[in-house]
Amino acid sequence: MSVTVLTVDDSRAMRDMLQHSLAAAGFRVIQAEDGLHGLEVLASEMPDVIVTDINMPRMDGFGFIKAIRDDILRRATPVLVLTTEVDAEKKNRAREAGATGWIVKPFDPEKLVEAIRRVAA
Amino acid sequence: MEDPLAAIKITFFQECDEQLSELESGLLAMENGIADSETVNAVFRAVHSMKGGAGIFGFDTLISFAHTFETALDGVRSGTLSATAPVIAVFLRAADLLADLVRAARENTAGDEARINALRMEFDKINNSATVDNNVSAELSDSIKENQRNSDKIEEKLWKIIFTPDSTLYLNANETTFLLRDVRRLGKTNIEIDQSRLPKLQDLDAEGAFLSWNITLESDCSESDIRDLFEFVESDCTLEISLEITDGFKPGKVITGDNGFKFEFFTPVDEEEIQESNLLHSMQSDSEVKQLEVPQATTSLAIQNIKTKADSANVAVATIRVDLDRVDRMIDLVGELVINEAMLSQRVLEAGIARSSGVAMALEELEHLTREIQDSVMAIRAQPVRSVFQRMPRLVREVATMTNKQVKLITEGESTEVDKTVIERISDPLTHMIRNAIDHGLESTEVRLASGKPAEGTVKLTALHRSGRIVLEVSDDGAGINRPRVRQKAIENGLISSDAQLTDEETDNLIFLPGFSTAATLSNISGRGVGMDVVRQSIQALGGRISISSWPGKGSTFTLSLPLTLAVLDGMVVSAHGHTLIIPLGAIMETLKPRRKDVFPLDGDLNVLSLRGGYVPIVDVAFCLGYRSQYVDPEQSVALLVEGEGGSRAVLLVDEIHGQKQVVIKSLEANYQAVKGIAAATVMGDGRVALIVDVDVVVQRTGSDISKNLNELRHLEVSVGAA
């Protein structure tokens, strides 16, 4: 069964890029534009892995991850943070919110795919 | 075939254009003094987003300048840098440069290094602590170095640290707890305390140092990163650090790759918590406990902020249309769920299972969840009162023209949400109240000017949530209730006796009685044969209450309090002759214990209760519903003073009051058939059906009975007065 990845990023270019790289690896990719949209998508989808940005309008990555961890059906879904943030405090907040991993952009598509495969198991 | 990357690049530049204009308008707003967090965040996000996108394609100049810019903006966002005019001027110049760098990237030309450096220096100047920026830059260049290392093999560093403080460490007021906590921040740690050197109590030197800690740390940090933590205590302790390298991908792991890639597999927070609590045990330090609580509090605060932010932006939330039937079906099912959950809980309690047991605790969780589902489902039917409020300005203009008054309408709380049916049914009463407020409440322009008020009268319409209900207020700054006239009218209409002693509040409330109208002439606007009694009836039909406050010469305020939903009801659980009944809380005025000397029998089965100078018919609920054939002794009962839609009152006698409860309404018509005197039914936690008393019917029935006996009542009054 193929792995479904939900990517949450407010940048269309970034979403397209993720779509391109992850689809090439055989993943099924679904997209959301920000945390709130991500939660809407999650109402009808059960991705195996979620890759989210931190800085987004309406609901940022911290709120999004927290909401996932509060969702009894989805709290076991690995969430990788993909961000340009290098700030340790932010990283810590993401971890406290329940992030599974922290990936600093710019990403290496192969490594990202590898990371997704590892946490999706 | 089209190169997908080229297409993404085009998208990126399109987004850059959008973000650059967002950035500029945001900065211009900040220049005009609008530096609210929303604006600052939007500006920050624009730059941040460009930086992120630029990273995909490796536009290094763009990335690094955007980073410098972003750091300064983050300073404004977090409050360490204030957005003064000179600072914003630098930001605006930086935005221009960023636009040029985007263009350079698009055209594949180099950026203007001199200009970049000049602006970097300006940024250094405005960042009071330029070091902060340097640190972050250093961290960024670190990650660049890492990708140059281009390590494909997964590498894990396992540090072994032995930390042995000297007594001077303690004497210098250093705290080992904090040092160990800092080490934990570097990666996954296992900290063990070594107490082997601890002497027996009688030999203990209180100021000596006898403990040491063995730490294993999984982290990709360097030895100097670890040593840095112990910088201040370097000479006050022995620190042995050794390194083991292991392979393997597991939580706590950091992988780096080319192109600045860095993946860090977090240690799950739970594991850390366990470690923390272990540490706490070995430390027994109160200060540590306090220290640990702080970050949790800030996290929940941050989540609150996120929630507020999401709320304020709900304008853009996507919507779907759903058939009302489906929603109502769901509400019905959730009602069943609530009832079933309550039954299950009761059964579990009855089975003697301890509250602390796993089953009881899981049930409690289920109960919370059920309530939450119920609230969420009810919220689907909720709509803002805006649709009703929006009709009012036009009404006010029309009535103002007809009455030749100048009126200003102020509305507040348009976005307050309430059940769809409630919204549909408050429109008429509200219309009526606003008409009344203008027609009867506000004085004519001449009178207003003569009494020193502004010519323009104000009518204010407010909606707000208060203790689980929606409260609507219609207030005017008119003359207030003319109490002597209201009293006169009430006496004329036989509503009160001429010597009745009424408080101001009671006098004001007379206007709600059926058939009451004080306007000297029935006007076109308010007087269509309907008065405030009709308003009151329709509000009570919704389970609501209406009240009035009035200040002579200053105006009146009508307050409506309505339930947020019609699917559940706040009721008083009572028992009558072994049957459990629900009396709607909205109808209950007060509870009392009748005394025999206050009870007067009329003919037939009717009794009245003397209550503060007036007489209220007594209804034995069990008798009325046919549960028993004999009237109960009022003194053996508890009485509830209730008020029906028409404003008529009665005292309901029941055997016992069990307390308030929110119940799910089950229609009798839908499940059985309509029964007079019973409004609906509900299912209690023990699985039994409880009937909800239709107070209006019960009260009205006695009302007609009592009117038959009105003459006798008057006679009784006279004889009591004479006695």
JSON list of N, CA, C and O in Angstrom, two decimals, chain B residues 662-701:
[
{"chain": "B", "resi": 662, "resn": "GLN", "atom": "N", "xyz": [-29.53, 19.49, 32.89]},
{"chain": "B", "resi": 662, "resn": "GLN", "atom": "CA", "xyz": [-29.76, 19.77, 31.49]},
{"chain": "B", "resi": 662, "resn": "GLN", "atom": "C", "xyz": [-30.23, 18.48, 30.84]},
{"chain": "B", "resi": 662, "resn": "GLN", "atom": "O", "xyz": [-29.57, 17.46, 30.93]},
{"chain": "B", "resi": 663, "resn": "VAL", "atom": "N", "xyz": [-31.39, 18.52, 30.21]},
{"chain": "B", "resi": 663, "resn": "VAL", "atom": "CA", "xyz": [-31.94, 17.30, 29.64]},
{"chain": "B", "resi": 663, "resn": "VAL", "atom": "C", "xyz": [-32.10, 17.43, 28.13]},
{"chain": "B", "resi": 663, "resn": "VAL", "atom": "O", "xyz": [-32.25, 18.52, 27.60]},
{"chain": "B", "resi": 664, "resn": "VAL", "atom": "N", "xyz": [-32.03, 16.29, 27.46]},
{"chain": "B", "resi": 664, "resn": "VAL", "atom": "CA", "xyz": [-32.23, 16.24, 26.02]},
{"chain": "B", "resi": 664, "resn": "VAL", "atom": "C", "xyz": [-33.73, 16.09, 25.75]},
{"chain": "B", "resi": 664, "resn": "VAL", "atom": "O", "xyz": [-34.37, 15.20, 26.30]},
{"chain": "B", "resi": 665, "resn": "ILE", "atom": "N", "xyz": [-34.25, 16.98, 24.93]},
{"chain": "B", "resi": 665, "resn": "ILE", "atom": "CA", "xyz": [-35.70, 16.97, 24.70]},
{"chain": "B", "resi": 665, "resn": "ILE", "atom": "C", "xyz": [-36.08, 15.91, 23.67]},
{"chain": "B", "resi": 665, "resn": "ILE", "atom": "O", "xyz": [-35.51, 15.84, 22.59]},
{"chain": "B", "resi": 666, "resn": "LYS", "atom": "N", "xyz": [-37.04, 15.08, 24.05]},
{"chain": "B", "resi": 666, "resn": "LYS", "atom": "CA", "xyz": [-37.57, 14.05, 23.13]},
{"chain": "B", "resi": 666, "resn": "LYS", "atom": "C", "xyz": [-39.04, 14.40, 22.90]},
{"chain": "B", "resi": 666, "resn": "LYS", "atom": "O", "xyz": [-39.80, 14.51, 23.86]},
{"chain": "B", "resi": 667, "resn": "SER", "atom": "N", "xyz": [-39.38, 14.55, 21.64]},
{"chain": "B", "resi": 667, "resn": "SER", "atom": "CA", "xyz": [-40.75, 14.95, 21.35]},
{"chain": "B", "resi": 667, "resn": "SER", "atom": "C", "xyz": [-41.72, 13.80, 21.66]},
{"chain": "B", "resi": 667, "resn": "SER", "atom": "O", "xyz": [-41.50, 12.66, 21.28]},
{"chain": "B", "resi": 668, "resn": "LEU", "atom": "N", "xyz": [-42.80, 14.14, 22.37]},
{"chain": "B", "resi": 668, "resn": "LEU", "atom": "CA", "xyz": [-43.82, 13.13, 22.66]},
{"chain": "B", "resi": 668, "resn": "LEU", "atom": "C", "xyz": [-44.64, 12.83, 21.41]},
{"chain": "B", "resi": 668, "resn": "LEU", "atom": "O", "xyz": [-45.01, 11.69, 21.14]},
{"chain": "B", "resi": 669, "resn": "GLU", "atom": "N", "xyz": [-44.92, 13.90, 20.64]},
{"chain": "B", "resi": 669, "resn": "GLU", "atom": "CA", "xyz": [-45.71, 13.74, 19.42]},
{"chain": "B", "resi": 669, "resn": "GLU", "atom": "C", "xyz": [-45.03, 12.76, 18.48]},
{"chain": "B", "resi": 669, "resn": "GLU", "atom": "O", "xyz": [-45.68, 11.91, 17.87]},
{"chain": "B", "resi": 670, "resn": "ALA", "atom": "N", "xyz": [-43.71, 12.92, 18.36]},
{"chain": "B", "resi": 670, "resn": "ALA", "atom": "CA", "xyz": [-42.98, 12.09, 17.40]},
{"chain": "B", "resi": 670, "resn": "ALA", "atom": "C", "xyz": [-42.88, 10.64, 17.88]},
{"chain": "B", "resi": 670, "resn": "ALA", "atom": "O", "xyz": [-42.87, 9.72, 17.07]},
{"chain": "B", "resi": 671, "resn": "ASN", "atom": "N", "xyz": [-42.82, 10.45, 19.19]},
{"chain": "B", "resi": 671, "resn": "ASN", "atom": "CA", "xyz": [-42.59, 9.10, 19.70]},
{"chain": "B", "resi": 671, "resn": "ASN", "atom": "C", "xyz": [-43.83, 8.41, 20.25]},
{"chain": "B", "resi": 671, "resn": "ASN", "atom": "O", "xyz": [-43.87, 7.21, 20.40]},
{"chain": "B", "resi": 672, "resn": "TYR", "atom": "N", "xyz": [-44.85, 9.23, 20.60]},
{"chain": "B", "resi": 672, "resn": "TYR", "atom": "CA", "xyz": [-46.05, 8.64, 21.17]},
{"chain": "B", "resi": 672, "resn": "TYR", "atom": "C", "xyz": [-47.25, 9.40, 20.64]},
{"chain": "B", "resi": 672, "resn": "TYR", "atom": "O", "xyz": [-47.70, 9.17, 19.52]},
{"chain": "B", "resi": 673, "resn": "GLN", "atom": "N", "xyz": [-47.74, 10.36, 21.39]},
{"chain": "B", "resi": 673, "resn": "GLN", "atom": "CA", "xyz": [-48.78, 11.26, 20.91]},
{"chain": "B", "resi": 673, "resn": "GLN", "atom": "C", "xyz": [-48.81, 12.44, 21.85]},
{"chain": "B", "resi": 673, "resn": "GLN", "atom": "O", "xyz": [-48.27, 12.39, 22.95]},
{"chain": "B", "resi": 674, "resn": "ALA", "atom": "N", "xyz": [-49.41, 13.52, 21.41]},
{"chain": "B", "resi": 674, "resn": "ALA", "atom": "CA", "xyz": [-49.44, 14.71, 22.25]},
{"chain": "B", "resi": 674, "resn": "ALA", "atom": "C", "xyz": [-50.27, 14.46, 23.50]},
{"chain": "B", "resi": 674, "resn": "ALA", "atom": "O", "xyz": [-51.31, 13.81, 23.43]},
{"chain": "B", "resi": 675, "resn": "VAL", "atom": "N", "xyz": [-49.76, 14.90, 24.63]},
{"chain": "B", "resi": 675, "resn": "VAL", "atom": "CA", "xyz": [-50.49, 14.73, 25.88]},
{"chain": "B", "resi": 675, "resn": "VAL", "atom": "C", "xyz": [-50.64, 16.11, 26.51]},
{"chain": "B", "resi": 675, "resn": "VAL", "atom": "O", "xyz": [-49.66, 16.84, 26.64]},
{"chain": "B", "resi": 676, "resn": "LYS", "atom": "N", "xyz": [-51.87, 16.45, 26.84]},
{"chain": "B", "resi": 676, "resn": "LYS", "atom": "CA", "xyz": [-52.10, 17.77, 27.41]},
{"chain": "B", "resi": 676, "resn": "LYS", "atom": "C", "xyz": [-51.40, 17.89, 28.77]},
{"chain": "B", "resi": 676, "resn": "LYS", "atom": "O", "xyz": [-51.50, 16.99, 29.60]},
{"chain": "B", "resi": 677, "resn": "GLY", "atom": "N", "xyz": [-50.70, 18.99, 28.95]},
{"chain": "B", "resi": 677, "resn": "GLY", "atom": "CA", "xyz": [-50.03, 19.20, 30.22]},
{"chain": "B", "resi": 677, "resn": "GLY", "atom": "C", "xyz": [-48.58, 18.72, 30.20]},
{"chain": "B", "resi": 677, "resn": "GLY", "atom": "O", "xyz": [-47.81, 19.01, 31.10]},
{"chain": "B", "resi": 678, "resn": "ILE", "atom": "N", "xyz": [-48.23, 17.99, 29.15]},
{"chain": "B", "resi": 678, "resn": "ILE", "atom": "CA", "xyz": [-46.85, 17.50, 29.03]},
{"chain": "B", "resi": 678, "resn": "ILE", "atom": "C", "xyz": [-46.25, 18.09, 27.75]},
{"chain": "B", "resi": 678, "resn": "ILE", "atom": "O", "xyz": [-46.81, 17.93, 26.66]},
{"chain": "B", "resi": 679, "resn": "ALA", "atom": "N", "xyz": [-45.13, 18.78, 27.88]},
{"chain": "B", "resi": 679, "resn": "ALA", "atom": "CA", "xyz": [-44.52, 19.43, 26.72]},
{"chain": "B", "resi": 679, "resn": "ALA", "atom": "C", "xyz": [-43.69, 18.45, 25.91]},
{"chain": "B", "resi": 679, "resn": "ALA", "atom": "O", "xyz": [-43.68, 18.47, 24.68]},
{"chain": "B", "resi": 680, "resn": "ALA", "atom": "N", "xyz": [-42.95, 17.60, 26.59]},
{"chain": "B", "resi": 680, "resn": "ALA", "atom": "CA", "xyz": [-42.05, 16.66, 25.93]},
{"chain": "B", "resi": 680, "resn": "ALA", "atom": "C", "xyz": [-41.60, 15.67, 26.98]},
{"chain": "B", "resi": 680, "resn": "ALA", "atom": "O", "xyz": [-42.10, 15.67, 28.10]},
{"chain": "B", "resi": 681, "resn": "ALA", "atom": "N", "xyz": [-40.64, 14.85, 26.59]},
{"chain": "B", "resi": 681, "resn": "ALA", "atom": "CA", "xyz": [-40.12, 13.88, 27.54]},
{"chain": "B", "resi": 681, "resn": "ALA", "atom": "C", "xyz": [-38.60, 13.86, 27.43]},
{"chain": "B", "resi": 681, "resn": "ALA", "atom": "O", "xyz": [-38.02, 14.43, 26.52]},
{"chain": "B", "resi": 682, "resn": "THR", "atom": "N", "xyz": [-37.99, 13.20, 28.39]},
{"chain": "B", "resi": 682, "resn": "THR", "atom": "CA", "xyz": [-36.55, 12.99, 28.30]},
{"chain": "B", "resi": 682, "resn": "THR", "atom": "C", "xyz": [-36.23, 11.67, 28.97]},
{"chain": "B", "resi": 682, "resn": "THR", "atom": "O", "xyz": [-37.10, 11.08, 29.63]},
{"chain": "B", "resi": 683, "resn": "VAL", "atom": "N", "xyz": [-35.03, 11.20, 28.76]},
{"chain": "B", "resi": 683, "resn": "VAL", "atom": "CA", "xyz": [-34.63, 9.95, 29.39]},
{"chain": "B", "resi": 683, "resn": "VAL", "atom": "C", "xyz": [-33.56, 10.26, 30.43]},
{"chain": "B", "resi": 683, "resn": "VAL", "atom": "O", "xyz": [-32.58, 10.93, 30.13]},
{"chain": "B", "resi": 684, "resn": "MET", "atom": "N", "xyz": [-33.79, 9.79, 31.63]},
{"chain": "B", "resi": 684, "resn": "MET", "atom": "CA", "xyz": [-32.86, 10.09, 32.72]},
{"chain": "B", "resi": 684, "resn": "MET", "atom": "C", "xyz": [-31.71, 9.08, 32.73]},
{"chain": "B", "resi": 684, "resn": "MET", "atom": "O", "xyz": [-31.76, 8.07, 32.02]},
{"chain": "B", "resi": 685, "resn": "GLY", "atom": "N", "xyz": [-30.74, 9.39, 33.57]},
{"chain": "B", "resi": 685, "resn": "GLY", "atom": "CA", "xyz": [-29.56, 8.54, 33.64]},
{"chain": "B", "resi": 685, "resn": "GLY", "atom": "C", "xyz": [-29.87, 7.10, 34.02]},
{"chain": "B", "resi": 685, "resn": "GLY", "atom": "O", "xyz": [-29.18, 6.17, 33.62]},
{"chain": "B", "resi": 686, "resn": "ASP", "atom": "N", "xyz": [-30.94, 6.89, 34.79]},
{"chain": "B", "resi": 686, "resn": "ASP", "atom": "CA", "xyz": [-31.28, 5.52, 35.20]},
{"chain": "B", "resi": 686, "resn": "ASP", "atom": "C", "xyz": [-32.10, 4.82, 34.12]},
{"chain": "B", "resi": 686, "resn": "ASP", "atom": "O", "xyz": [-32.57, 3.70, 34.32]},
{"chain": "B", "resi": 687, "resn": "GLY", "atom": "N", "xyz": [-32.31, 5.49, 32.97]},
{"chain": "B", "resi": 687, "resn": "GLY", "atom": "CA", "xyz": [-33.00, 4.85, 31.87]},
{"chain": "B", "resi": 687, "resn": "GLY", "atom": "C", "xyz": [-34.50, 5.09, 31.87]},
{"chain": "B", "resi": 687, "resn": "GLY", "atom": "O", "xyz": [-35.19, 4.73, 30.93]},
{"chain": "B", "resi": 688, "resn": "ARG", "atom": "N", "xyz": [-35.00, 5.72, 32.95]},
{"chain": "B", "resi": 688, "resn": "ARG", "atom": "CA", "xyz": [-36.43, 5.95, 33.00]},
{"chain": "B", "resi": 688, "resn": "ARG", "atom": "C", "xyz": [-36.80, 7.22, 32.23]},
{"chain": "B", "resi": 688, "resn": "ARG", "atom": "O", "xyz": [-36.02, 8.16, 32.15]},
{"chain": "B", "resi": 689, "resn": "VAL", "atom": "N", "xyz": [-38.00, 7.21, 31.71]},
{"chain": "B", "resi": 689, "resn": "VAL", "atom": "CA", "xyz": [-38.49, 8.38, 31.00]},
{"chain": "B", "resi": 689, "resn": "VAL", "atom": "C", "xyz": [-39.02, 9.37, 32.02]},
{"chain": "B", "resi": 689, "resn": "VAL", "atom": "O", "xyz": [-39.72, 9.01, 32.95]},
{"chain": "B", "resi": 690, "resn": "ALA", "atom": "N", "xyz": [-38.64, 10.64, 31.87]},
{"chain": "B", "resi": 690, "resn": "ALA", "atom": "CA", "xyz": [-39.20, 11.68, 32.72]},
{"chain": "B", "resi": 690, "resn": "ALA", "atom": "C", "xyz": [-39.96, 12.63, 31.83]},
{"chain": "B", "resi": 690, "resn": "ALA", "atom": "O", "xyz": [-39.50, 12.96, 30.73]},
{"chain": "B", "resi": 691, "resn": "LEU", "atom": "N", "xyz": [-41.14, 13.03, 32.27]},
{"chain": "B", "resi": 691, "resn": "LEU", "atom": "CA", "xyz": [-41.96, 13.93, 31.46]},
{"chain": "B", "resi": 691, "resn": "LEU", "atom": "C", "xyz": [-41.62, 15.38, 31.80]},
{"chain": "B", "resi": 691, "resn": "LEU", "atom": "O", "xyz": [-41.35, 15.71, 32.96]},
{"chain": "B", "resi": 692, "resn": "ILE", "atom": "N", "xyz": [-41.62, 16.20, 30.77]},
{"chain": "B", "resi": 692, "resn": "ILE", "atom": "CA", "xyz": [-41.37, 17.62, 30.97]},
{"chain": "B", "resi": 692, "resn": "ILE", "atom": "C", "xyz": [-42.73, 18.31, 31.03]},
{"chain": "B", "resi": 692, "resn": "ILE", "atom": "O", "xyz": [-43.54, 18.21, 30.11]},
{"chain": "B", "resi": 693, "resn": "VAL", "atom": "N", "xyz": [-42.98, 18.98, 32.15]},
{"chain": "B", "resi": 693, "resn": "VAL", "atom": "CA", "xyz": [-44.29, 19.58, 32.38]},
{"chain": "B", "resi": 693, "resn": "VAL", "atom": "C", "xyz": [-44.48, 20.80, 31.48]},
{"chain": "B", "resi": 693, "resn": "VAL", "atom": "O", "xyz": [-43.58, 21.63, 31.35]},
{"chain": "B", "resi": 694, "resn": "ASP", "atom": "N", "xyz": [-45.63, 20.87, 30.83]},
{"chain": "B", "resi": 694, "resn": "ASP", "atom": "CA", "xyz": [-45.97, 22.05, 30.05]},
{"chain": "B", "resi": 694, "resn": "ASP", "atom": "C", "xyz": [-46.59, 23.06, 30.99]},
{"chain": "B", "resi": 694, "resn": "ASP", "atom": "O", "xyz": [-47.79, 23.03, 31.28]},
{"chain": "B", "resi": 695, "resn": "VAL", "atom": "N", "xyz": [-45.75, 23.94, 31.50]},
{"chain": "B", "resi": 695, "resn": "VAL", "atom": "CA", "xyz": [-46.18, 24.87, 32.54]},
{"chain": "B", "resi": 695, "resn": "VAL", "atom": "C", "xyz": [-47.34, 25.73, 32.06]},
{"chain": "B", "resi": 695, "resn": "VAL", "atom": "O", "xyz": [-48.28, 26.00, 32.81]},
{"chain": "B", "resi": 696, "resn": "ASP", "atom": "N", "xyz": [-47.30, 26.13, 30.80]},
{"chain": "B", "resi": 696, "resn": "ASP", "atom": "CA", "xyz": [-48.35, 27.02, 30.30]},
{"chain": "B", "resi": 696, "resn": "ASP", "atom": "C", "xyz": [-49.72, 26.39, 30.40]},
{"chain": "B", "resi": 696, "resn": "ASP", "atom": "O", "xyz": [-50.69, 27.02, 30.82]},
{"chain": "B", "resi": 697, "resn": "VAL", "atom": "N", "xyz": [-49.80, 25.14, 29.98]},
{"chain": "B", "resi": 697, "resn": "VAL", "atom": "CA", "xyz": [-51.09, 24.47, 30.02]},
{"chain": "B", "resi": 697, "resn": "VAL", "atom": "C", "xyz": [-51.57, 24.32, 31.46]},
{"chain": "B", "resi": 697, "resn": "VAL", "atom": "O", "xyz": [-52.72, 24.62, 31.78]},
{"chain": "B", "resi": 698, "resn": "VAL", "atom": "N", "xyz": [-50.66, 23.90, 32.31]},
{"chain": "B", "resi": 698, "resn": "VAL", "atom": "CA", "xyz": [-51.02, 23.70, 33.71]},
{"chain": "B", "resi": 698, "resn": "VAL", "atom": "C", "xyz": [-51.51, 25.01, 34.33]},
{"chain": "B", "resi": 698, "resn": "VAL", "atom": "O", "xyz": [-52.53, 25.05, 35.01]},
{"chain": "B", "resi": 699, "resn": "VAL", "atom": "N", "xyz": [-50.81, 26.07, 34.05]},
{"chain": "B", "resi": 699, "resn": "VAL", "atom": "CA", "xyz": [-51.16, 27.36, 34.62]},
{"chain": "B", "resi": 699, "resn": "VAL", "atom": "C", "xyz": [-52.47, 27.87, 34.03]},
{"chain": "B", "resi": 699, "resn": "VAL", "atom": "O", "xyz": [-53.34, 28.36, 34.74]},
{"chain": "B", "resi": 700, "resn": "GLN", "atom": "N", "xyz": [-52.62, 27.73, 32.72]},
{"chain": "B", "resi": 700, "resn": "GLN", "atom": "CA", "xyz": [-53.83, 28.25, 32.08]},
{"chain": "B", "resi": 700, "resn": "GLN", "atom": "C", "xyz": [-55.08, 27.51, 32.56]},
{"chain": "B", "resi": 700, "resn": "GLN", "atom": "O", "xyz": [-56.13, 28.10, 32.74]},
{"chain": "B", "resi": 701, "resn": "ARG", "atom": "N", "xyz": [-54.93, 26.24, 32.74]},
{"chain": "B", "resi": 701, "resn": "ARG", "atom": "CA", "xyz": [-56.07, 25.45, 33.17]},
{"chain": "B", "resi": 701, "resn": "ARG", "atom": "C", "xyz": [-56.59, 25.97, 34.50]},
{"chain": "B", "resi": 701, "resn": "ARG", "atom": "O", "xyz": [-57.77, 26.18, 34.69]}
]
